[in-house]
Coordinates of C-alpha atoms in Angstrom, one line a residue:
M1 CA 0.0 0.0 0.0
D2 CA 1.3 3.5 -0.9
K3 CA 2.1 5.2 2.4
S4 CA 0.4 8.4 1.3
R5 CA -2.9 6.5 1.2
I6 CA -2.7 5.2 4.8
R7 CA -4.6 7.0 7.6
N8 CA -4.1 5.9 11.2
F9 CA -6.6 7.3 13.6
C10 CA -8.4 6.6 16.9
I11 CA -11.7 7.6 18.6
I12 CA -11.4 9.3 21.9
A13 CA -14.4 10.3 24.2
H14 CA -15.8 10.2 27.6
I15 CA -17.6 7.0 28.7
D16 CA -21.0 6.5 26.9
H17 CA -20.5 9.3 24.4
G18 CA -20.9 6.9 21.5
K19 CA -17.3 5.7 20.5
S20 CA -18.3 2.0 19.9
T21 CA -21.5 2.9 18.1
L22 CA -19.6 5.3 15.7
A23 CA -17.0 2.5 15.1
D24 CA -19.9 0.2 14.1
R25 CA -21.2 2.7 11.6
L26 CA -17.7 3.2 10.1
L27 CA -17.4 -0.6 9.7
E28 CA -20.8 -0.7 7.9
L29 CA -20.2 2.2 5.6
T30 CA -16.8 1.0 4.5
G31 CA -18.2 -2.5 3.9
T32 CA -15.6 -4.0 6.3
V33 CA -18.4 -6.1 8.0
S34 CA -21.4 -7.4 6.2
L35 CA -24.9 -6.6 7.5
R36 CA -25.4 -10.3 8.3
Q37 CA -22.3 -10.2 10.6
M38 CA -23.1 -6.8 12.1
K39 CA -24.1 -6.5 15.7
E40 CA -24.0 -3.6 18.2
Q41 CA -20.7 -2.8 19.8
L42 CA -18.9 -5.2 17.4
L43 CA -15.4 -4.3 18.6
D44 CA -16.4 -4.8 22.3
R45 CA -15.8 -8.6 22.5
M46 CA -16.2 -9.1 26.2
D47 CA -19.7 -9.7 27.8
L48 CA -18.7 -7.2 30.6
E49 CA -18.1 -4.4 27.9
R50 CA -21.6 -5.0 26.5
E51 CA -23.3 -5.0 29.9
K52 CA -21.5 -2.0 31.3
G53 CA -21.6 -0.1 27.9
I54 CA -17.9 0.8 28.2
T55 CA -14.8 -0.2 26.2
I56 CA -12.3 -2.1 28.5
K57 CA -9.9 -3.5 25.9
L58 CA -8.9 -1.4 22.8
A59 CA -9.5 -3.0 19.4
P60 CA -7.7 -2.1 16.1
V61 CA -9.4 -2.7 12.8
R62 CA -8.4 -2.0 9.1
M63 CA -11.0 -0.5 6.7
K64 CA -10.9 0.4 2.9
Y65 CA -12.5 3.6 1.7
K66 CA -11.9 5.1 -1.8
D67 CA -8.5 3.5 -2.3
Y68 CA -7.4 4.5 1.2
E69 CA -6.4 2.2 4.0
L70 CA -8.0 3.4 7.3
N71 CA -6.6 1.9 10.5
L72 CA -8.9 2.6 13.4
I73 CA -8.1 2.0 17.1
D74 CA -11.2 2.0 19.4
T75 CA -9.7 3.1 22.7
P76 CA -11.0 2.7 26.3
G77 CA -12.4 5.9 27.8
H78 CA -12.0 5.3 31.5
V79 CA -9.2 6.9 33.5
D80 CA -8.0 3.6 34.8
F81 CA -6.7 2.7 31.3
S82 CA -5.3 6.1 30.4
Y83 CA -1.8 4.6 29.7
E84 CA -3.3 2.3 27.1
V85 CA -5.0 5.3 25.5
S86 CA -1.7 7.3 25.4
R87 CA 0.1 4.3 23.7
S88 CA -2.8 4.0 21.2
L89 CA -2.5 7.7 20.4
A90 CA 1.2 7.3 19.8
A91 CA 0.3 4.8 17.1
C92 CA -1.9 7.3 15.2
E93 CA -1.6 10.6 13.3
G94 CA -5.2 11.7 14.0
A95 CA -8.1 11.4 16.5
L96 CA -11.9 11.8 16.3
L97 CA -13.0 13.6 19.4
V98 CA -16.6 12.5 20.1
V99 CA -18.7 14.7 22.4
D100 CA -22.3 13.9 23.4
A101 CA -24.7 16.6 22.3
T102 CA -26.7 16.2 25.5
Q103 CA -23.9 16.2 28.0
G104 CA -21.1 18.3 26.5
I105 CA -17.5 18.1 27.4
Q106 CA -16.8 15.8 30.4
A107 CA -13.7 15.1 32.6
Q108 CA -12.3 12.2 30.5
T109 CA -13.0 14.2 27.3
L110 CA -10.5 16.8 28.6
A111 CA -8.0 14.2 29.8
N112 CA -8.0 12.4 26.4
V113 CA -7.8 15.8 24.5
Y114 CA -4.7 16.6 26.5
L115 CA -3.2 13.2 25.6
A116 CA -4.0 13.8 21.9
I117 CA -2.5 17.3 22.0
A118 CA 0.7 16.0 23.7
A119 CA 1.0 13.3 21.0
D120 CA 0.7 16.1 18.3
L121 CA -2.4 14.6 16.6
K122 CA -4.8 16.2 14.2
I123 CA -8.1 16.4 16.1
I124 CA -11.4 16.2 14.3
P125 CA -14.2 17.3 16.6
V126 CA -17.5 15.4 16.3
I127 CA -20.8 16.1 18.1
N128 CA -22.8 12.9 18.4
K129 CA -26.4 12.1 19.3
I130 CA -27.8 15.2 17.6
D131 CA -31.1 13.3 17.0
L132 CA -32.0 13.2 20.7
P133 CA -34.6 15.7 22.0
A134 CA -32.3 16.9 24.8
A135 CA -29.4 17.7 22.4
D136 CA -28.0 21.2 22.7
V137 CA -25.7 21.4 19.7
E138 CA -25.1 25.2 20.0
R139 CA -23.9 25.0 23.6
V140 CA -21.7 22.0 23.0
S141 CA -20.2 23.6 19.9
L142 CA -19.2 26.7 22.0
E143 CA -17.6 24.4 24.5
I144 CA -15.5 22.6 21.8
I145 CA -14.5 25.9 20.2
S146 CA -13.4 27.2 23.6
L147 CA -11.4 24.0 24.3
L148 CA -9.7 23.5 20.9
G149 CA -9.8 27.0 19.4
C150 CA -11.3 25.6 16.2
A151 CA -13.9 27.2 13.9
S152 CA -17.6 26.3 14.1
D153 CA -17.4 24.8 10.5
D154 CA -14.7 22.4 11.6
I155 CA -17.2 20.5 13.9
L156 CA -19.1 17.6 12.4
H157 CA -22.6 16.9 13.6
I158 CA -23.7 13.3 13.5
S159 CA -25.9 10.6 15.0
A160 CA -23.9 7.4 15.2
K161 CA -27.0 5.4 16.0
T162 CA -28.9 6.4 12.8
G163 CA -25.8 6.9 10.6
L164 CA -26.7 10.6 10.0
G165 CA -23.6 12.5 8.9
V166 CA -21.2 9.6 9.4
E167 CA -20.1 9.7 5.7
A168 CA -18.7 13.2 6.3
I169 CA -16.4 11.7 9.0
L170 CA -14.8 9.4 6.4
E171 CA -14.2 12.3 4.1
A172 CA -12.6 14.4 6.9
I173 CA -10.3 11.5 7.9
V174 CA -9.1 11.2 4.3
N175 CA -8.7 15.0 3.8
Y176 CA -7.4 16.2 7.1
I177 CA -5.5 13.4 8.9
P178 CA -1.9 13.3 7.6
A179 CA -0.4 10.1 6.1
P180 CA 2.4 8.3 8.2
K181 CA 5.8 9.8 7.9
V182 CA 8.0 7.8 5.5
S183 CA 10.9 6.3 7.4
I184 CA 14.4 6.4 5.9
S185 CA 15.8 4.1 8.6
D186 CA 16.5 0.4 7.7
K187 CA 16.5 -0.6 11.4
T188 CA 13.1 -2.0 12.4
R189 CA 11.1 -0.4 15.3
A190 CA 7.5 -1.2 16.1
L191 CA 5.4 0.1 19.0
I192 CA 3.3 -2.4 21.0
F193 CA 0.0 -0.7 21.9
D194 CA -1.7 -3.9 23.2
S195 CA -1.0 -7.5 23.9
Y196 CA -3.0 -10.5 25.0
F197 CA -2.6 -14.2 25.5
D198 CA -4.4 -16.7 23.3
D199 CA -4.7 -20.3 24.8
Y200 CA -4.0 -21.8 21.4
R201 CA -1.6 -19.4 19.7
G202 CA 0.4 -17.8 22.5
V203 CA 1.0 -14.1 23.0
I204 CA -0.5 -11.9 20.2
L205 CA 0.8 -8.3 19.9
Y206 CA -1.0 -5.3 18.3
V207 CA 1.7 -3.1 16.8
R208 CA 2.3 0.1 14.8
I209 CA 5.4 -0.2 12.6
A210 CA 7.4 3.0 12.9
D211 CA 10.5 2.1 10.9
G212 CA 11.5 -0.9 8.7
R213 CA 9.3 -4.0 8.3
I214 CA 8.5 -7.2 10.1
G215 CA 7.9 -10.4 8.1
K216 CA 6.6 -13.8 8.9
S217 CA 9.2 -16.0 10.7
D218 CA 11.4 -13.0 11.6
S219 CA 13.2 -13.2 15.0
I220 CA 12.1 -10.3 17.1
R221 CA 13.4 -8.7 20.4
M222 CA 11.6 -6.5 23.0
M223 CA 13.9 -3.6 23.7
A224 CA 12.6 -2.9 27.3
S225 CA 12.1 -6.5 28.6
G226 CA 14.9 -8.1 26.5
A227 CA 12.6 -11.0 25.6
E228 CA 13.2 -12.7 22.2
G229 CA 10.8 -14.7 20.1
L230 CA 9.6 -15.5 16.6
A231 CA 6.9 -13.7 14.5
L232 CA 4.9 -16.9 13.7
E233 CA 2.3 -14.8 11.8
V234 CA 1.8 -11.2 10.9
G235 CA -1.3 -9.5 9.4
S236 CA -4.1 -7.0 9.8
L237 CA -7.5 -7.1 11.6
T238 CA -10.6 -6.6 9.5
P239 CA -11.8 -7.1 12.4
E240 CA -10.9 -10.8 12.3
M241 CA -7.3 -11.7 11.8
S242 CA -6.2 -11.6 8.1
P243 CA -2.6 -13.0 7.7
G244 CA -0.1 -11.3 5.3
A245 CA 3.5 -11.7 4.3
S246 CA 4.7 -8.7 6.3
L247 CA 3.9 -5.4 8.1
E248 CA 5.6 -2.3 6.5
S249 CA 6.5 1.1 8.0
G250 CA 3.3 3.2 8.8
E251 CA 1.0 0.1 9.1
I252 CA -1.0 -1.2 12.0
G253 CA -1.5 -4.9 12.5
Y254 CA -0.9 -7.9 14.7
I255 CA 2.0 -10.3 15.3
V256 CA 1.5 -13.9 16.6
T257 CA 4.6 -14.8 18.7
N258 CA 5.9 -17.8 20.5
L259 CA 6.2 -15.9 23.8
K260 CA 4.6 -17.6 26.8
T261 CA 3.3 -14.5 28.8
S262 CA 2.3 -10.9 28.0
H263 CA 4.7 -9.8 30.8
E264 CA 7.5 -10.4 28.3
A265 CA 5.8 -7.9 25.9
H266 CA 4.5 -4.9 27.8
V267 CA 2.3 -2.2 26.3
G268 CA 4.6 0.7 25.2
D269 CA 7.6 -1.6 24.5
T270 CA 9.5 -1.3 21.2
I271 CA 10.0 -4.4 18.9
T272 CA 13.1 -4.7 16.8
L273 CA 14.7 -7.5 14.7
A274 CA 17.1 -9.7 16.7
A275 CA 19.4 -10.0 13.7
K276 CA 19.6 -6.2 13.0
P277 CA 18.5 -4.4 16.2
A278 CA 17.8 -0.7 16.5
E279 CA 19.9 1.4 18.9
Q280 CA 17.2 3.6 20.4
P281 CA 13.6 2.5 21.4
L282 CA 10.6 4.5 20.5
P283 CA 9.9 7.2 23.2
G284 CA 7.3 7.2 25.9
Y285 CA 7.6 3.7 27.4
K286 CA 7.0 3.4 31.1
E287 CA 6.3 0.5 33.5
V288 CA 2.7 0.7 34.5
L289 CA 2.4 0.2 38.3
P290 CA -0.8 -0.5 40.2
F291 CA -1.8 1.8 43.1
V292 CA -5.0 0.2 44.4
Y293 CA -4.7 -3.1 46.3
A294 CA -7.2 -5.6 47.6
G295 CA -7.0 -9.1 49.1
F296 CA -9.0 -11.8 47.3
F297 CA -9.8 -14.9 49.4
P298 CA -11.9 -17.9 48.4
E299 CA -14.9 -18.6 50.6
S300 CA -13.6 -22.1 51.1
N301 CA -9.9 -22.8 51.5
E302 CA -10.2 -25.8 49.2
D303 CA -10.7 -23.3 46.3
Y304 CA -7.3 -21.5 46.9
Q305 CA -5.5 -23.4 44.1
A306 CA -8.4 -22.6 41.7
L307 CA -8.1 -18.9 42.6
K308 CA -4.4 -18.9 42.1
D309 CA -4.6 -20.6 38.7
A310 CA -7.4 -18.2 37.6
V311 CA -5.4 -15.1 38.6
E312 CA -2.3 -16.4 36.8
K313 CA -4.4 -17.0 33.6
L314 CA -5.9 -13.4 33.8
S315 CA -2.5 -11.9 34.3
L316 CA -1.4 -13.5 31.0
N317 CA -3.8 -11.1 29.3
D318 CA -3.3 -8.1 31.6
S319 CA 0.4 -7.1 32.0
A320 CA -0.7 -4.4 34.6
L321 CA -2.0 -7.0 37.0
R322 CA 0.4 -7.6 40.0
Y323 CA -0.3 -10.2 42.6
A324 CA 1.3 -12.0 45.6
P325 CA 0.1 -14.7 48.1
E326 CA -1.4 -13.5 51.3
N327 CA -2.4 -15.3 54.5
S328 CA -5.0 -14.1 57.1
P329 CA -5.7 -15.8 60.4
V330 CA -9.4 -15.2 59.8
L331 CA -9.8 -15.7 56.1
G332 CA -7.0 -18.3 55.4
F333 CA -4.9 -18.3 52.2
G334 CA -5.6 -15.7 49.5
I335 CA -4.0 -13.4 47.0
R336 CA -3.3 -9.6 47.3
I337 CA -3.8 -8.1 43.8
G338 CA -2.7 -4.7 42.6
F339 CA -5.0 -2.7 40.2
L340 CA -4.8 0.5 38.1
G341 CA -8.0 1.7 39.7
L342 CA -11.4 0.7 41.1
L343 CA -13.0 -0.1 37.7
H344 CA -10.0 -2.4 37.0
L345 CA -10.6 -4.1 40.4
D346 CA -14.4 -4.5 39.7
I347 CA -13.7 -6.0 36.2
I348 CA -11.2 -8.6 37.6
R349 CA -13.5 -9.5 40.4
E350 CA -16.4 -10.1 38.1
R351 CA -14.3 -12.1 35.6
L352 CA -13.0 -14.3 38.4
E353 CA -16.6 -15.0 39.6
R354 CA -18.1 -15.5 36.1
E355 CA -15.4 -17.1 34.1
Y356 CA -14.0 -19.3 36.8
G357 CA -17.0 -19.9 39.0
L358 CA -15.3 -18.7 42.2
E359 CA -17.1 -17.5 45.4
L360 CA -14.8 -14.7 46.7
V361 CA -14.3 -12.6 49.8
V362 CA -12.7 -9.3 48.8
T363 CA -11.2 -7.0 51.4
N364 CA -11.5 -3.2 51.5
P365 CA -9.4 -1.6 48.7
S366 CA -6.4 0.3 49.9
T367 CA -3.4 2.0 48.3
D368 CA 0.4 1.6 48.9
Y369 CA 2.4 3.7 51.3
H370 CA 6.1 4.6 51.5
V371 CA 7.5 4.1 55.0
L372 CA 10.8 5.6 56.1
L373 CA 12.3 3.9 59.1
N374 CA 14.7 5.4 61.7
S375 CA 17.5 3.3 60.1
N376 CA 16.9 5.2 56.8
E377 CA 15.5 2.0 55.2
E378 CA 12.5 2.6 52.9
L379 CA 9.6 0.2 52.7
D380 CA 6.7 0.1 50.3
I381 CA 3.7 -1.5 52.1
K382 CA 0.6 -2.5 50.3
S383 CA -1.5 -3.6 53.3
A384 CA -2.0 -1.9 56.7
S385 CA -1.2 -5.2 58.5
D386 CA 2.4 -5.0 57.0
L387 CA 3.2 -1.7 58.9
P388 CA 6.2 -2.2 61.2
D389 CA 6.4 -1.2 64.9
P390 CA 5.5 2.5 65.1
T391 CA 8.6 3.2 67.3
K392 CA 10.8 2.3 64.3
I393 CA 9.0 4.7 61.9
R394 CA 10.3 8.2 61.0
E395 CA 7.6 9.1 58.5
I396 CA 4.9 7.6 56.3
R397 CA 4.2 9.0 52.8
E398 CA 0.8 8.5 51.1
P399 CA -0.1 8.9 47.4
W400 CA -1.8 12.2 46.3
I401 CA -3.7 12.7 43.1
K402 CA -4.3 15.7 40.8
G403 CA -8.0 15.6 40.0
E404 CA -10.4 17.5 37.7
I405 CA -14.2 17.6 38.1
I406 CA -16.5 19.1 35.4
L407 CA -20.0 19.9 36.5
P408 CA -22.8 22.5 36.0
K409 CA -22.2 25.8 37.8
N410 CA -25.0 25.5 40.3
Y411 CA -23.4 22.4 42.0
I412 CA -20.0 24.0 42.8
G413 CA -20.7 24.7 46.5
P414 CA -21.6 21.1 47.6
V415 CA -18.7 19.6 45.5
L416 CA -16.1 22.0 47.1
Q417 CA -17.4 20.9 50.5
L418 CA -17.0 17.2 49.4
I419 CA -13.4 17.8 48.4
A420 CA -12.7 19.5 51.7
Q421 CA -14.2 16.5 53.6
K422 CA -11.8 14.2 51.8
R423 CA -8.8 16.4 52.9
G424 CA -8.5 17.7 49.4
R425 CA -7.2 21.2 48.3
Q426 CA -8.9 23.1 45.5
S427 CA -6.2 24.6 43.2
N428 CA -8.2 26.2 40.4
L429 CA -11.8 27.0 39.4
S430 CA -12.6 27.9 35.8
Y431 CA -15.6 28.1 33.5
V432 CA -16.4 26.7 30.1
E433 CA -19.8 28.2 29.0
E434 CA -22.4 26.8 31.6
Q435 CA -19.9 24.2 32.9
A436 CA -17.4 24.7 35.7
L437 CA -14.0 22.9 35.9
I438 CA -12.6 22.3 39.4
S439 CA -8.9 21.3 39.7
F440 CA -7.9 19.9 43.1
E441 CA -5.4 17.7 44.9
A442 CA -6.4 15.0 47.4
P443 CA -5.0 11.8 49.1
L444 CA -5.9 8.8 46.9
A445 CA -6.9 6.6 49.9
N446 CA -9.8 9.0 50.7
L447 CA -11.2 8.8 47.2
L448 CA -11.1 5.0 46.9
T449 CA -14.4 4.1 48.5
D450 CA -17.5 6.2 47.7
F451 CA -16.1 9.6 46.4
Y452 CA -17.4 8.9 42.9
D453 CA -20.9 7.9 44.2
Q454 CA -21.1 11.0 46.4
L455 CA -20.1 13.2 43.5
K456 CA -22.8 11.7 41.2
S457 CA -25.3 12.1 44.0
L458 CA -24.5 15.8 44.7
T459 CA -24.5 16.8 41.1
S460 CA -27.7 14.8 40.1
G461 CA -25.5 12.6 37.9
Y462 CA -24.0 15.5 35.8
G463 CA -20.5 15.6 37.5
S464 CA -17.6 13.8 35.9
F465 CA -14.2 13.0 37.4
N466 CA -10.7 12.4 36.1
Y467 CA -7.4 12.0 38.0
E468 CA -3.8 11.1 37.7
L469 CA -1.2 10.2 40.4
A470 CA 0.8 13.3 41.5
D471 CA 3.3 12.3 44.2
Y472 CA 3.8 10.7 47.7
R473 CA 3.6 13.2 50.6
P474 CA 4.4 12.7 54.3
E475 CA 1.3 12.9 56.5
D476 CA 0.4 12.1 60.1
L477 CA -0.9 8.5 59.3
V478 CA -1.7 5.7 61.8
R479 CA -2.9 2.2 61.5
L480 CA -6.5 1.8 62.7
D481 CA -7.1 -1.7 64.0
F482 CA -10.4 -3.4 64.6
L483 CA -10.9 -6.1 67.3
V484 CA -13.8 -8.6 67.4
A485 CA -14.2 -10.2 70.8
G486 CA -10.7 -9.1 71.8
E487 CA -9.0 -10.5 68.7
R488 CA -7.5 -8.2 66.1
V489 CA -8.7 -8.9 62.6
D490 CA -5.8 -8.0 60.3
A491 CA -8.0 -8.0 57.1
L492 CA -10.0 -5.1 58.6
S493 CA -7.0 -2.9 59.5
I494 CA -6.6 0.3 57.5
M495 CA -4.2 3.3 57.2
V496 CA -5.9 6.6 58.1
H497 CA -5.0 10.1 58.9
R498 CA -4.9 10.6 62.7
S499 CA -7.5 13.4 62.5
E500 CA -10.0 11.0 60.8
A501 CA -9.3 7.9 62.9
L502 CA -12.0 8.5 65.6
S503 CA -14.9 9.3 63.3
L504 CA -14.0 6.5 60.9
G505 CA -13.5 4.0 63.8
R506 CA -17.0 4.8 65.2
S507 CA -18.8 4.7 61.8
T508 CA -17.1 1.4 60.9
L509 CA -18.0 -0.2 64.2
S510 CA -21.6 0.8 63.8
K511 CA -21.6 -0.9 60.3
L512 CA -19.9 -4.0 61.7
K513 CA -22.5 -4.2 64.5
D514 CA -25.2 -4.5 61.8
I515 CA -23.3 -7.1 59.8
I516 CA -21.9 -9.5 62.5
P517 CA -24.7 -11.8 63.8
R518 CA -25.5 -12.0 67.5
Q519 CA -24.0 -14.8 69.6
N520 CA -25.0 -16.5 72.8
F521 CA -22.6 -14.2 74.6
K522 CA -21.9 -10.5 74.4
V523 CA -19.4 -9.5 71.7
A524 CA -17.2 -6.4 72.0
L525 CA -16.3 -4.6 68.8
Q526 CA -13.4 -2.2 69.3
A527 CA -11.3 0.2 67.2
G528 CA -7.7 1.0 68.4
I529 CA -4.5 2.8 67.4
N530 CA -1.2 1.3 68.6
G531 CA -3.0 -0.8 71.3
K532 CA -5.1 2.1 72.6
I533 CA -8.8 1.7 72.2
I534 CA -10.6 4.7 70.8
A535 CA -14.1 3.4 70.1
R536 CA -16.3 0.5 71.1
E537 CA -19.7 -1.1 70.3
D538 CA -21.2 -4.1 71.9
I539 CA -23.3 -6.8 70.2
S540 CA -25.7 -7.9 72.9
A541 CA -26.1 -11.6 73.6
Y542 CA -29.2 -13.7 72.7
R543 CA -31.5 -13.6 75.7
K544 CA -33.2 -16.8 76.8
D545 CA -35.6 -17.0 79.7
V546 CA -34.2 -20.1 81.5
T547 CA -36.7 -19.6 84.4
T548 CA -39.7 -20.5 82.2
G549 CA -40.1 -24.0 83.6
L550 CA -39.9 -23.0 87.3
Y551 CA -43.3 -22.9 89.1
G552 CA -43.6 -21.8 92.7
G553 CA -40.9 -22.2 95.3
D554 CA -38.5 -19.8 96.7
V555 CA -36.9 -16.9 94.7
T556 CA -33.5 -18.5 95.3
R557 CA -34.4 -21.2 92.8
K558 CA -34.6 -18.6 90.0
R559 CA -31.4 -16.9 91.2
K560 CA -29.6 -20.2 91.1
V561 CA -30.6 -21.0 87.5
L562 CA -29.8 -17.4 86.4
E563 CA -26.4 -17.6 88.1
K564 CA -25.7 -20.8 86.2
Q565 CA -26.6 -19.2 82.9
K566 CA -24.4 -16.2 83.7
K567 CA -21.4 -18.5 84.3
G568 CA -22.1 -20.4 81.1
K569 CA -22.1 -17.1 79.1
Q570 CA -18.8 -16.0 80.7
R571 CA -17.3 -19.4 79.7
L572 CA -18.6 -19.0 76.2
K573 CA -17.1 -15.4 76.0
K574 CA -13.7 -16.9 76.9
F575 CA -13.7 -19.8 74.5
G576 CA -16.5 -19.0 72.0
K577 CA -15.6 -18.2 68.4
V578 CA -17.3 -15.4 66.5
D579 CA -18.0 -16.1 62.9
I580 CA -17.3 -13.0 60.8
P581 CA -19.4 -12.9 57.5
A582 CA -17.8 -12.2 54.2
E583 CA -19.5 -8.7 53.7
A584 CA -17.7 -7.5 56.9
F585 CA -14.5 -7.3 55.0
F586 CA -15.9 -5.0 52.4
V587 CA -17.5 -2.7 55.0
M588 CA -15.8 0.5 53.9
M589 CA -17.6 0.3 50.6
R590 CA -21.0 0.1 52.3
R591 CA -22.8 3.3 52.0
D592 CA -24.7 4.7 55.0
Q593 CA -28.4 4.3 54.4

């Protein structure tokens, strides 16, 4: 294919603004997929993507239009997968920016626009859903003009659902998105923008060839991981795999390799030929590290091996997944898994339960902390139970994020109060037409549980939120422990700012009191810091009238029976075991009714 007739582009948008539906219409119009094969959200292969209405895994596809080769990458929209989006943008020369005509610009619209501008892409603005009664095309046009500085005529108005105006998008792609730059280097370099493990074929890489070519049976090397392998098959996706002889400079396609795990071929790595390697990798590669952690335990210890095998299989497809074995005196053997964010956690949990039939107990999500000891040794702890003796600690640093919230002007006051409640600091407040943009910083741990739910509630569903990790900052942090019947439950321990420990301890104990069932003896629930109890709740014992069968006689007969019952309850309190239900370990996620 003549390089001047190749167009590489992606679709970027906020969640539910119509990316996947627009991709469907483009596939139909270009005849890439026949009407018989067509179905909604064709590029979203996973059941979870269809149910949630979001793109989780990106999908490349090659289309033909008027003697042009169009390579589309349908990218995820959620903040958890922003690194995948940035690598997809690096594989393209242009981007379609899709904005919902009823909602306007949202937080992840902004985040993805910044990524596209940083990648120096040609951005084609598109207003979608213009056929809806609530569409406000004029207002949304002004927002886009204010954001991009483009002219009103540059904005395309479409309805991806009905196909109205979609033909104009194909013309704009051909006319305005530049062709790939012709490489003069004979050293091969290709960017990996996604990888996954196929049970039958091994690791399959989605790549953009920057320089040179990769042919079938070539020996390849990953420049960051150092892994070497064979290109068993190369080709394009239409959207099914279509094998070819080679992939040339400027093209997007797939490579089937003989690698055994996707950890050998990370997203963002550069492929080169083993026989004639390039000196410098393509720029922008970074190791993606998780910063949300949760313990996954099987409901029965007999299922531990099944859980371990399932997590290992999922990690073959997800190079961002990090995991390590964990042992809890209450929950038994389990696995502590690191995630890119809460959506990532939710998807992995659902996949483990659905695809592998596991019944799981998931502990409260937490983040990691940097601990500096008096001996100048630094520790990176991922669970509050791993915190060393407080007398040995000099300081504890927690992760802070930079966040952006876009919302209608009349909701600003309650949202600023919410940020302050989470120990956040507002850094900027600006306006885009009728919308307000709040920039702020806050500790990540305080946003993990119900921040997004509260934001949606306060803004009647109109607020949208985007964030990125800023840095780690020293704070006055303590480990808040929870004791049930005098025994500390490590799986419930959390790291918390000292100023919030008392209120959080009390609210958590009141939730636990509702969840843990009553026993035949009184159960004490306590919250403590460094062995000092700061809050307590009691679960009263079941009461049984043991004097029911006594008729007549002296009152001492009743006293004797009651005394016997009292001693029995005291003995039970000493040796009795309290069964803690699974939902108690996810108590922080439980909203107050």
